[in-house]
Amino acid sequence: MTYGELQPLGGGDPIPLLKTTLVVGRRESADIVLRFPNVSGTHCELSLVDGYWFVKDMGSSNGTKVNGSRVSEQRLDPGDTISIAKHEYELSYEPASLGASAPPAEQVGGRDLFTSSLLEAAGLEYRRGKGAGDTARRPRR
């Protein structure tokens, strides 16, 4: 069974996604081997969760981008462009055929919306231990 494919932008053969968790990198032990000097040995990991693909950068030197924005972890929607180092691929898959019944919870800035207060997500409040002065700040009235 194939779970989708990565189509290299600029030409080349599509790369089938044959497992639900795939390591992408330059090492021969990777599930998807990209033989480019700017790709890290273990660059990123693709994983299928509830019918949707996610990418997680594995501390690569040259980064992983989704639709032009550098990410550490991100959901990938059909048609999204993923850049591994500077090599671009378009992701093709059908969430419904992979078991998705509804889109996963919305994320803000690469994190789950419900892991922080709405004021914090909007940048109006900071948790203790984060931000200047190590104190919580509240918006002025």
Tab-separated table of C-alpha atoms in Angstrom:
chain	number	residue	atom	x	y	z
A	1	MET	CA	0.000	0.000	0.000
A	2	THR	CA	1.166	3.526	-0.713
A	3	TYR	CA	0.236	6.366	1.651
A	4	GLY	CA	0.961	9.179	-0.800
A	5	GLU	CA	3.996	10.518	-2.601
A	6	LEU	CA	6.513	13.321	-2.717
A	7	GLN	CA	6.810	14.875	-6.187
A	8	PRO	CA	10.163	16.637	-6.705
A	9	LEU	CA	9.574	20.193	-7.931
A	10	GLY	CA	11.714	20.877	-10.962
A	11	GLY	CA	11.483	17.307	-12.235
A	12	GLY	CA	12.302	13.790	-11.185
A	13	ASP	CA	10.515	10.608	-10.245
A	14	PRO	CA	7.891	10.727	-7.469
A	15	ILE	CA	8.925	9.193	-4.152
A	16	PRO	CA	6.238	6.825	-2.808
A	17	LEU	CA	5.414	6.964	0.906
A	18	LEU	CA	5.360	3.248	1.709
A	19	LYS	CA	5.260	3.267	5.537
A	20	THR	CA	3.449	5.343	8.160
A	21	THR	CA	6.733	6.576	9.673
A	22	LEU	CA	9.630	7.477	7.403
A	23	VAL	CA	13.078	8.884	8.168
A	24	VAL	CA	14.406	11.188	5.446
A	25	GLY	CA	18.133	11.832	5.183
A	26	ARG	CA	21.458	11.332	3.454
A	27	ARG	CA	22.368	8.104	5.307
A	28	GLU	CA	21.765	4.823	3.526
A	29	SER	CA	19.831	3.630	6.599
A	30	ALA	CA	17.132	6.303	6.016
A	31	ASP	CA	13.778	5.200	4.607
A	32	ILE	CA	13.989	7.960	1.979
A	33	VAL	CA	17.621	8.559	0.984
A	34	LEU	CA	18.420	11.977	-0.497
A	35	ARG	CA	22.019	11.911	-1.723
A	36	PHE	CA	22.756	15.645	-1.502
A	37	PRO	CA	25.613	17.117	0.567
A	38	ASN	CA	23.348	19.767	2.172
A	39	VAL	CA	20.881	17.124	3.479
A	40	SER	CA	21.688	15.916	7.011
A	41	GLY	CA	22.283	12.219	7.700
A	42	THR	CA	18.971	12.058	9.551
A	43	HIS	CA	17.238	15.206	8.332
A	44	CYS	CA	13.552	14.843	9.215
A	45	GLU	CA	10.826	12.332	9.953
A	46	LEU	CA	7.481	12.003	8.218
A	47	SER	CA	4.677	10.356	10.169
A	48	LEU	CA	1.056	9.586	9.379
A	49	VAL	CA	-1.290	10.410	12.283
A	50	ASP	CA	-5.087	10.023	12.010
A	51	GLY	CA	-4.972	10.280	8.205
A	52	TYR	CA	-2.660	13.337	8.044
A	53	TRP	CA	1.076	13.538	7.385
A	54	PHE	CA	3.308	15.443	9.796
A	55	VAL	CA	6.973	16.421	9.426
A	56	LYS	CA	9.438	16.764	12.293
A	57	ASP	CA	12.903	18.232	11.757
A	58	MET	CA	15.526	16.064	13.466
A	59	GLY	CA	17.976	18.874	14.268
A	60	SER	CA	19.179	19.197	10.675
A	61	SER	CA	21.845	21.735	9.741
A	62	ASN	CA	19.972	23.265	6.804
A	63	GLY	CA	16.417	23.012	8.104
A	64	THR	CA	13.023	21.825	6.949
A	65	LYS	CA	10.422	24.198	5.519
A	66	VAL	CA	6.706	23.855	4.797
A	67	ASN	CA	5.341	26.267	2.195
A	68	GLY	CA	8.449	28.428	2.619
A	69	SER	CA	8.419	28.692	6.439
A	70	ARG	CA	11.024	26.902	8.548
A	71	VAL	CA	9.408	24.454	10.980
A	72	SER	CA	10.414	22.111	13.755
A	73	GLU	CA	7.171	20.124	13.541
A	74	GLN	CA	4.169	20.740	11.290
A	75	ARG	CA	1.094	19.074	9.801
A	76	LEU	CA	1.337	18.619	6.032
A	77	ASP	CA	-1.816	19.073	3.994
A	78	PRO	CA	-2.241	17.690	0.458
A	79	GLY	CA	-0.472	19.997	-2.002
A	80	ASP	CA	1.886	21.481	0.590
A	81	THR	CA	5.475	22.071	-0.451
A	82	ILE	CA	8.136	20.612	1.827
A	83	SER	CA	11.748	21.789	1.494
A	84	ILE	CA	14.438	19.462	2.810
A	85	ALA	CA	17.581	21.607	2.874
A	86	LYS	CA	16.867	23.410	-0.429
A	87	HIS	CA	15.253	20.481	-2.226
A	88	GLU	CA	11.523	21.021	-2.761
A	89	TYR	CA	8.781	18.412	-2.993
A	90	GLU	CA	5.006	18.631	-3.299
A	91	LEU	CA	3.102	16.228	-1.057
A	92	SER	CA	0.253	14.313	-2.644
A	93	TYR	CA	-2.160	12.190	-0.584
A	94	GLU	CA	-5.847	11.821	0.292
A	95	PRO	CA	-6.561	12.149	4.037
A	96	ALA	CA	-10.029	10.543	3.767
A	97	SER	CA	-8.592	7.383	2.192
A	98	LEU	CA	-6.027	7.192	5.032
A	99	GLY	CA	-8.644	7.260	7.795
A	100	ALA	CA	-9.109	10.986	8.433
A	101	SER	CA	-12.653	11.934	9.381
A	102	ALA	CA	-12.011	15.625	10.113
A	103	PRO	CA	-9.021	17.956	10.108
A	104	PRO	CA	-6.941	17.773	13.300
A	105	ALA	CA	-7.176	20.584	15.873
A	106	GLU	CA	-5.859	23.894	14.571
A	107	GLN	CA	-2.334	24.816	15.520
A	108	VAL	CA	-0.878	28.243	16.258
A	109	GLY	CA	2.796	28.775	15.553
A	110	GLY	CA	3.424	25.037	15.221
A	111	ARG	CA	1.869	24.158	18.586
A	112	ASP	CA	-1.549	22.919	19.634
A	113	LEU	CA	-3.916	25.843	20.227
A	114	PHE	CA	-5.186	24.326	23.484
A	115	THR	CA	-1.814	23.984	25.257
A	116	SER	CA	-1.821	27.663	26.287
A	117	SER	CA	-4.273	30.412	27.155
A	118	LEU	CA	-5.780	32.399	24.309
A	119	LEU	CA	-4.087	35.544	25.666
A	120	GLU	CA	-0.720	33.780	25.544
A	121	ALA	CA	-1.379	32.436	22.017
A	122	ALA	CA	-2.180	36.015	20.929
A	123	GLY	CA	1.075	37.271	22.485
A	124	LEU	CA	-0.685	39.324	25.155
A	125	GLU	CA	0.372	37.262	28.171
A	126	TYR	CA	3.539	35.314	28.959
A	127	ARG	CA	4.074	32.277	31.163
A	128	ARG	CA	6.405	32.567	34.137
A	129	GLY	CA	9.923	31.585	33.234
A	130	LYS	CA	9.553	32.884	29.691
A	131	GLY	CA	10.141	36.386	28.425
A	132	ALA	CA	11.933	39.412	29.823
A	133	GLY	CA	12.385	39.690	33.572
A	134	ASP	CA	11.155	36.149	34.182
A	135	THR	CA	7.752	37.472	35.306
A	136	ALA	CA	4.270	37.187	33.902
A	137	ARG	CA	3.039	40.313	32.147
A	138	ARG	CA	-0.531	41.251	31.535
A	139	PRO	CA	-1.920	43.589	28.935
A	140	ARG	CA	-2.450	47.205	29.999
A	141	ARG	CA	-5.972	48.581	30.104
